[in-house]
Short mmCIF file of C-alpha atoms in Angstrom, two decimals:
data_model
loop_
_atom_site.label_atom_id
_atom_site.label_comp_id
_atom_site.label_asym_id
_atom_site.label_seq_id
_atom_site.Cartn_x
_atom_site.Cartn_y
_atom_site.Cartn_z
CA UNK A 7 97.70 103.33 120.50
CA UNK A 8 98.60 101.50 117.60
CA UNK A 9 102.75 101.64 116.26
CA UNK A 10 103.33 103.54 112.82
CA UNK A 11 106.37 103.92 111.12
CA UNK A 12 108.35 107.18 111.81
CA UNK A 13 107.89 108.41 107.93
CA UNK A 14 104.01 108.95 108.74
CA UNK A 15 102.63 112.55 109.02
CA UNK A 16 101.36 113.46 112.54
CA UNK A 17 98.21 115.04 110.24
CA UNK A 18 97.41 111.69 109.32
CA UNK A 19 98.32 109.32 112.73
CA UNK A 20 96.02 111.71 114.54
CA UNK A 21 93.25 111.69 112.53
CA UNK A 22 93.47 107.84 111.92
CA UNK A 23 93.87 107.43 115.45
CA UNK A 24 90.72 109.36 115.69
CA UNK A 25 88.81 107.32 112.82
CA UNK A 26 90.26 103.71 115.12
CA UNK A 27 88.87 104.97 118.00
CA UNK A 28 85.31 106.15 116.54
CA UNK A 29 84.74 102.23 114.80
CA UNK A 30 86.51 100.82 117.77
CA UNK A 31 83.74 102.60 120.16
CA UNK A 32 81.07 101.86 117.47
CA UNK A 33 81.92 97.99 117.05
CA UNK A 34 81.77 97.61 120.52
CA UNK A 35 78.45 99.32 121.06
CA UNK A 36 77.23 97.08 118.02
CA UNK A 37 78.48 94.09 119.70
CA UNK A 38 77.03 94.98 122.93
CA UNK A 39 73.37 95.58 121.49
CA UNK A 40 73.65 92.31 118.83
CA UNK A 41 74.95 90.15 122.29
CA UNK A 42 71.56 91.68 123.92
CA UNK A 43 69.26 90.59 121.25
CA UNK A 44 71.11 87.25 121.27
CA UNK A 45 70.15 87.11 124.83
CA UNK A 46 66.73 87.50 124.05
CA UNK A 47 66.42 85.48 121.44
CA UNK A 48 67.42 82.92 123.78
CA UNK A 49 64.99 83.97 126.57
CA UNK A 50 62.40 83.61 124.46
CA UNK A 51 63.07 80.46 122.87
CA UNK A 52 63.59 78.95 126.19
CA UNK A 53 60.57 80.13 127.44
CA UNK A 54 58.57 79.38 124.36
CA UNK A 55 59.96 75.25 124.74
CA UNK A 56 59.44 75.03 128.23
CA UNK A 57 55.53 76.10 127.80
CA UNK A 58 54.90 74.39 124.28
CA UNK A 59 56.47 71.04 126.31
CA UNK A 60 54.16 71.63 129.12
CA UNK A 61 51.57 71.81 126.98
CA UNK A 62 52.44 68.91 125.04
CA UNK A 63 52.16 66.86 127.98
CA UNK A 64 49.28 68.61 129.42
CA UNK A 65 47.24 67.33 126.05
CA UNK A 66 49.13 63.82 126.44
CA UNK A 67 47.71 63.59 129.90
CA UNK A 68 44.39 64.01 129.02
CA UNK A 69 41.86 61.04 128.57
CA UNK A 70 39.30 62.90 126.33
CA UNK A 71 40.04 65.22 123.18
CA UNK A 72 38.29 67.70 124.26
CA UNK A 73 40.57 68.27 127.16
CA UNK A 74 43.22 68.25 124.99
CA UNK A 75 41.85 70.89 122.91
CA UNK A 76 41.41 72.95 125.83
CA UNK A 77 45.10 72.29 127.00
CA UNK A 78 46.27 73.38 123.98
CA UNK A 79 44.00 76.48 124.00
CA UNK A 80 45.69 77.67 127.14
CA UNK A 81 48.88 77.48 125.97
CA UNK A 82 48.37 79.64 123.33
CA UNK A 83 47.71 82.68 125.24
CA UNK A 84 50.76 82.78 127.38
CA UNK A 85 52.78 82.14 124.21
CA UNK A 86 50.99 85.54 122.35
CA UNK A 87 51.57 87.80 125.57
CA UNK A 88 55.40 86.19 125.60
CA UNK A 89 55.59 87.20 121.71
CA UNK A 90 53.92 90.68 122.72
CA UNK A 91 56.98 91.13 125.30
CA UNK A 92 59.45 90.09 122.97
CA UNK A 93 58.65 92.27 120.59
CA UNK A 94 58.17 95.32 123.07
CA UNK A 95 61.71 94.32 124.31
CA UNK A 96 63.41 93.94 121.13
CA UNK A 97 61.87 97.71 119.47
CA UNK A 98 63.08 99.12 123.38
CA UNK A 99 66.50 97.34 122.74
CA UNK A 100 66.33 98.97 118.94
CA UNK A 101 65.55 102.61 120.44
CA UNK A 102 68.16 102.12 122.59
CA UNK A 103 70.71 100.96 120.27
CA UNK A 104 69.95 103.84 117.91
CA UNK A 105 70.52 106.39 120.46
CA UNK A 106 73.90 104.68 121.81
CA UNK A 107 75.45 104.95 118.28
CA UNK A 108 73.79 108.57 117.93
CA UNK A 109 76.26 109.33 121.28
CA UNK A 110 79.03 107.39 119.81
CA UNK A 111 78.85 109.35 116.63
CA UNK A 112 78.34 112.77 118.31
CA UNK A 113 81.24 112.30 120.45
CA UNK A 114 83.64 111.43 118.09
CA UNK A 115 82.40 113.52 114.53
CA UNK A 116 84.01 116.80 116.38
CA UNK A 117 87.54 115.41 117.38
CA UNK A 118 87.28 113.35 113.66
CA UNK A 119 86.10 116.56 111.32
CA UNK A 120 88.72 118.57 114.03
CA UNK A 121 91.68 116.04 112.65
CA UNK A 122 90.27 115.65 108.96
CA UNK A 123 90.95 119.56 108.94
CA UNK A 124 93.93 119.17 110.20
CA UNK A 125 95.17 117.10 107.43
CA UNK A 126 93.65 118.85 104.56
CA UNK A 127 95.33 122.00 105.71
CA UNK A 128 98.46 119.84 105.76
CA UNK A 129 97.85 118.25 102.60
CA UNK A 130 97.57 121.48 101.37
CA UNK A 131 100.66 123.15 102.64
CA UNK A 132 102.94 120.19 101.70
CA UNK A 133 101.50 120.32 98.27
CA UNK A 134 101.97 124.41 97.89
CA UNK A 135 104.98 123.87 98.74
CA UNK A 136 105.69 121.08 96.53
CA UNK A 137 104.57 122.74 93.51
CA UNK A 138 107.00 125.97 94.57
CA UNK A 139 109.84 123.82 94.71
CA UNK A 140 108.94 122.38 91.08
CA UNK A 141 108.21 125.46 89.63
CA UNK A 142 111.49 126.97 91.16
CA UNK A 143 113.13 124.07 89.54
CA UNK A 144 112.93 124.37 86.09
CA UNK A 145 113.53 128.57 86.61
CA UNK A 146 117.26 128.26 87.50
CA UNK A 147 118.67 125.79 84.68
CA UNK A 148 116.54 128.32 82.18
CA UNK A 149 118.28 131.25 83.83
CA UNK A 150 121.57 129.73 83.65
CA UNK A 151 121.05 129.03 79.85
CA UNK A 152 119.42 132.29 79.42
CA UNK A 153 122.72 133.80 80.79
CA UNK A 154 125.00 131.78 78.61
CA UNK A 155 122.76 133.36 75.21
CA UNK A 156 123.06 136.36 76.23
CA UNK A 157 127.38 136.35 77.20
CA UNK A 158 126.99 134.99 73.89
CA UNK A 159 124.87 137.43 72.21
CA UNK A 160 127.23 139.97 73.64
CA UNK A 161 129.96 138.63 72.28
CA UNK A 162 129.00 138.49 69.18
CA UNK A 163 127.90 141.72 69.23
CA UNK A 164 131.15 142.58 70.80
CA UNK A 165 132.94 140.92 67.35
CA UNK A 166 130.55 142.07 64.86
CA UNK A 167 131.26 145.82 66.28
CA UNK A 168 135.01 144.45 65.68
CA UNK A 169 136.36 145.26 68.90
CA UNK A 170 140.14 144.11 69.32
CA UNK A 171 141.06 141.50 71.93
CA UNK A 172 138.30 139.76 71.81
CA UNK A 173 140.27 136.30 71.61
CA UNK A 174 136.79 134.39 70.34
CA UNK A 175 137.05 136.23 67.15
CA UNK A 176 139.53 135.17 64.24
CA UNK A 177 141.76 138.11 62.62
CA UNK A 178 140.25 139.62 60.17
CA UNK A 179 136.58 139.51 61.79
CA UNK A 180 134.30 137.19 61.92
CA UNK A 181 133.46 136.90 58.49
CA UNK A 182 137.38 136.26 57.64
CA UNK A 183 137.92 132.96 55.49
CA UNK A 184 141.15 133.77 54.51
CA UNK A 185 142.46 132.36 57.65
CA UNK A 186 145.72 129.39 57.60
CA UNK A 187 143.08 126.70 56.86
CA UNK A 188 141.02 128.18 54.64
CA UNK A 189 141.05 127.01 51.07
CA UNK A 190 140.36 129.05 48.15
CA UNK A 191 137.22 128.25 46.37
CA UNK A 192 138.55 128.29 42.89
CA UNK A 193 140.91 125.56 43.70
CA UNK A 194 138.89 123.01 45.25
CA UNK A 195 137.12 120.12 43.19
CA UNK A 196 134.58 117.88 43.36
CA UNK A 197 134.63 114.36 44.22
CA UNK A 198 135.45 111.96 41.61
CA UNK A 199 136.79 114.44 38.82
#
């Protein structure tokens, strides 16, 4: 129907497909019943000149008032039953409008609440699994440092246990200042003495 870009979800071209076609449908029916009425409205409007004109002239015609009186009296009830038939027409045309969009929205609310489904279980699934990714996420850089504390942990306990070989650990153990850099406390000074 209408050309989307390759990135949209099927989920959502179908059911906006759907949602085109139902106020596609429904504008048209609206157009079709407003044209009607403007039909009418001519119709009657026409008619309602073309008698108040022959009327008119009727009561021009006339040589005594009272003719014209009575020329205009007899217009007037042609005029009411017109207005009577207008207004029958236009509640008929009403009625008849109602029930078209009744059908309109009957036919389409299944195939629309079918598609709306249809996306909120997809909505749903792409956000599940969304949220599993980014949960799984953060795990595996906190297992990888959780596995570096621990080789270290070992390790340590490894040296403090003072296990030869262990080539993280200075001779003498761990608590070993007595190393070739170390300096003996009694002959270092403080600054500016």
């Amino acid at each position: 129907m209408y050309p989307y870009p390759q990135s949209v979800n099927p989920a959502v071209r179908s059911h906006l497909d759907a949602q085109i076609a139902f106020l596609n449908e429904l504008s048209q029916t609206m157009s079709r019943s407003l044209q009607q009425v403007f039909q009418l409205n001519m119709q009657i409007g026409q008619t309602l000149i073309e008698e108040a004109s022959g009327t008119a002239q009727r009561m021009l015609t006339t040589e005594r008032p009272d003719d014209a009186l009575a020329a205009a009296s007899s217009g007037a009830q042609p005029a009411t039953d017109k207005l009577r038939a207008y207004k029958q027409q236009l509640a008929q045309l009403a009625a008849t409008t109602q029930v078209d969009l009744a059908g309109v929205t009957e036919q389409h609310a299944q195939q629309a609440s079918r598609t709306a489904r249809a996306l909120a279980d997809e909505v749903a699934r792409t956000t599940a699994e969304d949220t599993e990714k980014n949960l799984r996420q953060p795990e595996e850089p906190r297992q990888d440092a959780r596995a570096a504390f621990k080789q270290d942990a070992q390790r340590g306990a490894e040296a403090a246990a003072g296990k030869p070989g262990d080539p993280s650990v200075p001779a003498g153990g761990p608590g070993n200042m007595k190393g070739p850099n170390a300096q003996d406390s009694k002959n270092v000074q403080a600054p500016g003495r």
